[in-house]
PDB file of C-alpha atoms in Angstrom:
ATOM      1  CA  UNK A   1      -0.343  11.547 -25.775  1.00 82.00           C
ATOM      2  CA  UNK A   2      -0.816   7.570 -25.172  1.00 86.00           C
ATOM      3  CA  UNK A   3      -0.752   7.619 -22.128  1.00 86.00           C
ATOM      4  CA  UNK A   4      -2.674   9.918 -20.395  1.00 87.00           C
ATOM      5  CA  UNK A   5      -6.162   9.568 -18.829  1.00 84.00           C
ATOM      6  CA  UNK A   6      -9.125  10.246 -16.382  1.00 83.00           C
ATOM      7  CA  UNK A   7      -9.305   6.741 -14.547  1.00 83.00           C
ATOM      8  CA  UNK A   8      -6.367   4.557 -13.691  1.00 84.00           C
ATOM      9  CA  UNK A   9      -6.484   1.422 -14.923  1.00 86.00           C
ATOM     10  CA  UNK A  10      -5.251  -1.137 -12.192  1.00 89.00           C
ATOM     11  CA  UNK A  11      -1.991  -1.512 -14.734  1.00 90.00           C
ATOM     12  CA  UNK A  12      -1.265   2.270 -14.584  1.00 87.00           C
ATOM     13  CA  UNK A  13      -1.606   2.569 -10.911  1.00 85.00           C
ATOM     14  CA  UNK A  14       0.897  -0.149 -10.625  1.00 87.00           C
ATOM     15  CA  UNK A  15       2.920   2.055 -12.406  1.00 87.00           C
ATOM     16  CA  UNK A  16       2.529   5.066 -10.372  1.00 87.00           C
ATOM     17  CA  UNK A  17       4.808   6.837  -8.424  1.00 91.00           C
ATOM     18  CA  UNK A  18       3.756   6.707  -5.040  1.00 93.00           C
ATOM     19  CA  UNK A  19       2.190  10.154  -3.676  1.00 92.00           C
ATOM     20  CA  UNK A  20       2.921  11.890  -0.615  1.00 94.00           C
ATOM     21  CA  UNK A  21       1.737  14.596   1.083  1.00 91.00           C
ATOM     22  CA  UNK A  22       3.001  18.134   2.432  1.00 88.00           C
ATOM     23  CA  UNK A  23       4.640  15.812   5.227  1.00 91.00           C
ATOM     24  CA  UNK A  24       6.097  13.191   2.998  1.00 92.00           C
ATOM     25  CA  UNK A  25       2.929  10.613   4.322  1.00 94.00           C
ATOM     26  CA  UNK A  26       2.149   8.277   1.689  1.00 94.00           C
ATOM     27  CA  UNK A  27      -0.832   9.594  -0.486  1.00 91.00           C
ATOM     28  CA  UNK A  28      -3.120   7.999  -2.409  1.00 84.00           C
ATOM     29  CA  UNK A  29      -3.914   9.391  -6.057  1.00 79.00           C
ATOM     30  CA  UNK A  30      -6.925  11.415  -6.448  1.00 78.00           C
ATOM     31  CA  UNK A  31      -9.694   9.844  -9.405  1.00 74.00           C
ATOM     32  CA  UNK A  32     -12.724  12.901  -9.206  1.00 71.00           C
ATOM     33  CA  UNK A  33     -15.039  12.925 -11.995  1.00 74.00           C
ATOM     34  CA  UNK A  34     -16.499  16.608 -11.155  1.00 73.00           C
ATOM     35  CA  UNK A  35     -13.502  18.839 -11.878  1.00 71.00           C
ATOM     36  CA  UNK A  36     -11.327  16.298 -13.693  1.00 75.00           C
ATOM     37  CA  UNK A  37     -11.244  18.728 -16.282  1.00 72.00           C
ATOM     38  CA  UNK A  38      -9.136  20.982 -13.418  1.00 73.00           C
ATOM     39  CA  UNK A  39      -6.755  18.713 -12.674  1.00 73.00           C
ATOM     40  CA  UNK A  40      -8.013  14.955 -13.360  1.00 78.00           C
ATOM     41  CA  UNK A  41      -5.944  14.023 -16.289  1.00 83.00           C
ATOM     42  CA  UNK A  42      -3.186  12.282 -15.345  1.00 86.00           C
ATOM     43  CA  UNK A  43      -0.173  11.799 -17.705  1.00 88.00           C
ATOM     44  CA  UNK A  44       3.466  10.568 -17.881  1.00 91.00           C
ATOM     45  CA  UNK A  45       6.538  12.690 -18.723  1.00 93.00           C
ATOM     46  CA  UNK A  46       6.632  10.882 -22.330  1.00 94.00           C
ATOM     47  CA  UNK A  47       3.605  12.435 -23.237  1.00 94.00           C
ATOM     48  CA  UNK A  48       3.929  15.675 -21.429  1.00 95.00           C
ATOM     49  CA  UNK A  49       6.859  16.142 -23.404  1.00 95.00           C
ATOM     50  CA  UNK A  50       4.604  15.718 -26.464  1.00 93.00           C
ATOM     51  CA  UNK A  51       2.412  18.048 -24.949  1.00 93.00           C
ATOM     52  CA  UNK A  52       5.393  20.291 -24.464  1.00 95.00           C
ATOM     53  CA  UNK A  53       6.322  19.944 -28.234  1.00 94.00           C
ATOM     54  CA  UNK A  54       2.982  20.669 -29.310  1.00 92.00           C
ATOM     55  CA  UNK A  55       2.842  24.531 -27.637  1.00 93.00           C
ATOM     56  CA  UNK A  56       6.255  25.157 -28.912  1.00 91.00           C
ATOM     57  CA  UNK A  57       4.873  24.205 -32.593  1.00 84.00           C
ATOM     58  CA  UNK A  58       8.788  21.298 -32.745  1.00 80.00           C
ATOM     59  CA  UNK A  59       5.877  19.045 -34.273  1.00 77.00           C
ATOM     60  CA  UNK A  60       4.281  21.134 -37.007  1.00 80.00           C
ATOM     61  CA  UNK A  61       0.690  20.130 -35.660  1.00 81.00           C
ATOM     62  CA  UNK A  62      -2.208  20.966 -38.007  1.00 86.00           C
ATOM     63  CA  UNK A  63      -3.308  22.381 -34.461  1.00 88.00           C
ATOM     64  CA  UNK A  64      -0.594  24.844 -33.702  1.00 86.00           C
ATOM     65  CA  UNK A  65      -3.015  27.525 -34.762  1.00 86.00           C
ATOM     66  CA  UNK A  66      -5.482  26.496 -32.529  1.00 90.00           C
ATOM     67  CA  UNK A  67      -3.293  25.551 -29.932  1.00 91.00           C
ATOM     68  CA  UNK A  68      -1.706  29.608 -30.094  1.00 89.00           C
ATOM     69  CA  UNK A  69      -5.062  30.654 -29.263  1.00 90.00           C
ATOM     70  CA  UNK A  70      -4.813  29.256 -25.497  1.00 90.00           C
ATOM     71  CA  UNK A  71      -1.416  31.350 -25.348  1.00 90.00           C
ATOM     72  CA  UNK A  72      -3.182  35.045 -26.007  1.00 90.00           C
ATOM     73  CA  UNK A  73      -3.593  36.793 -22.838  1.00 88.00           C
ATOM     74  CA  UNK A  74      -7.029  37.512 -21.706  1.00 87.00           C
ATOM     75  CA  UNK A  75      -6.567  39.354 -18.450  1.00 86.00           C
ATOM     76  CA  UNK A  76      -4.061  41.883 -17.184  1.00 82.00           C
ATOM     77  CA  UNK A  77      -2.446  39.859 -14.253  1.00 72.00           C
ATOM     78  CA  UNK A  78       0.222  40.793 -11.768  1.00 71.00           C
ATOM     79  CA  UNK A  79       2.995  43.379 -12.663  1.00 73.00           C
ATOM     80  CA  UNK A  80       4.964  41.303 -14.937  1.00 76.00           C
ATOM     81  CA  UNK A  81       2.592  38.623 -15.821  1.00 86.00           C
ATOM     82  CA  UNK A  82      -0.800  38.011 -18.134  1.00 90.00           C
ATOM     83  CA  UNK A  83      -3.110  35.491 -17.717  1.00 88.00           C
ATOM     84  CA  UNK A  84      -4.741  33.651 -20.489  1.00 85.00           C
ATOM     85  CA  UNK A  85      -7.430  30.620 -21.816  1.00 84.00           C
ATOM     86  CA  UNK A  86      -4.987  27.959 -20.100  1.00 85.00           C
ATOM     87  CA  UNK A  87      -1.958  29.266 -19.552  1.00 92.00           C
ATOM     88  CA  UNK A  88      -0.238  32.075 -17.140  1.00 92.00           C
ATOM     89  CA  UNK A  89       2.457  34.239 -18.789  1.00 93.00           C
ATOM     90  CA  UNK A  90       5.139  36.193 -16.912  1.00 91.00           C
ATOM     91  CA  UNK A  91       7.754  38.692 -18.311  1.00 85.00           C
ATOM     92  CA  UNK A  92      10.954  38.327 -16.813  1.00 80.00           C
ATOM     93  CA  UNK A  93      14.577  40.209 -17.656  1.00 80.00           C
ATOM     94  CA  UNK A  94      12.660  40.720 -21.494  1.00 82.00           C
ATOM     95  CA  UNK A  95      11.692  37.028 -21.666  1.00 85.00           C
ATOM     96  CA  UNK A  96       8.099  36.177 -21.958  1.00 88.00           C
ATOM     97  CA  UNK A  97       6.839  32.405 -21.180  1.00 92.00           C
ATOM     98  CA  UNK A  98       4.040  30.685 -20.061  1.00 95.00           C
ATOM     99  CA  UNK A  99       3.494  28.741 -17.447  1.00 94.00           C
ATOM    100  CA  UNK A 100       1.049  26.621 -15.699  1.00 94.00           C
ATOM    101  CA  UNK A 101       1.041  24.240 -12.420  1.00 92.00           C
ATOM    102  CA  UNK A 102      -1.408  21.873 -10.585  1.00 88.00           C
ATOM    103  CA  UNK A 103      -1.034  19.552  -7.371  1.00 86.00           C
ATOM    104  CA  UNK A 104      -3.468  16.702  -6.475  1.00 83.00           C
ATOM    105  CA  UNK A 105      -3.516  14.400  -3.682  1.00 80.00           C
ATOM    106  CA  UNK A 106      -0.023  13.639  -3.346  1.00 88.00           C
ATOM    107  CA  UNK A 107       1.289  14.958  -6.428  1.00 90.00           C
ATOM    108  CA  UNK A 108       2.541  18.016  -8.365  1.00 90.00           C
ATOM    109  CA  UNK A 109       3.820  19.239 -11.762  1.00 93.00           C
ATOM    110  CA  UNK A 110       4.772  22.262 -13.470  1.00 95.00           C
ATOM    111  CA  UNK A 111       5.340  23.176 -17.423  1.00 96.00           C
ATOM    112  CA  UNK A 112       6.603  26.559 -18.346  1.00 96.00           C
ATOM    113  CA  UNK A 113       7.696  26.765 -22.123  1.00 96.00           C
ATOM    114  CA  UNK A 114       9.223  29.765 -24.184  1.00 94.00           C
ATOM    115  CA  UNK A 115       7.851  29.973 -27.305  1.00 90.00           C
ATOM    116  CA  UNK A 116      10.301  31.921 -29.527  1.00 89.00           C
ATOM    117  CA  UNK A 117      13.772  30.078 -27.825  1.00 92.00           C
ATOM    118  CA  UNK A 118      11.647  26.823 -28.734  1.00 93.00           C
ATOM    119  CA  UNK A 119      12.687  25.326 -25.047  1.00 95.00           C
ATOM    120  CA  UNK A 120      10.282  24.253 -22.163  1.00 96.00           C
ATOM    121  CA  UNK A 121      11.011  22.999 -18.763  1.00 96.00           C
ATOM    122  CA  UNK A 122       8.240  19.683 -16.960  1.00 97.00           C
ATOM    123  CA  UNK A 123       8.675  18.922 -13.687  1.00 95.00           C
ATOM    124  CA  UNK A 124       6.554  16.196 -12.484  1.00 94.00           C
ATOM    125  CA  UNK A 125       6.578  15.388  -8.284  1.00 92.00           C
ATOM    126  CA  UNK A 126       5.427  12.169  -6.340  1.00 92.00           C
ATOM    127  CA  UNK A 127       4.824  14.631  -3.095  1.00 90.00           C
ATOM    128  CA  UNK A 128       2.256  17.592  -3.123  1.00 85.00           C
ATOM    129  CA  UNK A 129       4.716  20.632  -2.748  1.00 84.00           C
ATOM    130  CA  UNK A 130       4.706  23.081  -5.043  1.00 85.00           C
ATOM    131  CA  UNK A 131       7.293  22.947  -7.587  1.00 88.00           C
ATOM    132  CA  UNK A 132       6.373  26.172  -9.141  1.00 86.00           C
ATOM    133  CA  UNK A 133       9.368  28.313  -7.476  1.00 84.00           C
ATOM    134  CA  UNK A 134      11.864  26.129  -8.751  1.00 87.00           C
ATOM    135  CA  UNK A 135      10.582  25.271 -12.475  1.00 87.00           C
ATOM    136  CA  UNK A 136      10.195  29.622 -12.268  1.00 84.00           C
ATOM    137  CA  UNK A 137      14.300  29.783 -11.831  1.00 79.00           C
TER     138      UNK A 137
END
């Protein structure tokens, strides 16, 4: 991931999208220091597709192992779904995936990813609606 970060440089916010909000207002992007860990890091669809890659083992990490552990279930969640270290998982017509999403000030994204089909699905939005219901069909 070479692109990703905390801060935006004045070179990456030139290359941002602009954001909008639930009314398609412009929105500026959000920088917050005290939960950037939940929802600071901001990255582009090269690297998300990296990130994608890396859950789905396509690039034989030395992490993979490590990177499994996030995908075991920790709690019992709704009827058909499990929720785990970072990721949801939902079991739908006998498919299992996980899934996460996240929206900021004027922005949104979605990555759900099926682990033994080896496919995953990023959607990345310049407006703060929740792409979750579509990336879910």
């Amino acid at each position: 991931m070479k692109n990703a970060h905390l801060q935006s440089s004045a070179k990456q916010l030139e290359m941002m999208a602009q954001g909008h909000d639930t009314n398609l207002n412009p929105s500026p992007s959000w920088d917050f220091q005290a939960l950037a860990a939940a929802g600071g890091i901001k990255a582009d669809l090269d690297d998300m597709i990296a990130y994608a890659q890396n859950q789905i083992n396509l690039r034989n990490s030395q992490l993979y192992e490590k990177i499994s552990l996030t995908h075991q279930s920790t709690f019992q969640g709704a009827p058909n779904g499990e929720i785990g270290l970072f990721w949801m998982k939902t079991n739908v017509q006998g498919k299992s995936f996980h899934w996460h999403n996240g929206q900021t000030g004027g922005y949104s994204s979605f990555m759900a990813f099926e682990k033994n089909r080896k496919i995953a699905i990023i959607l990345l939005s310049n407006a703060y609606k929740n792409p979750t219901e579509v990336g879910m069909q």
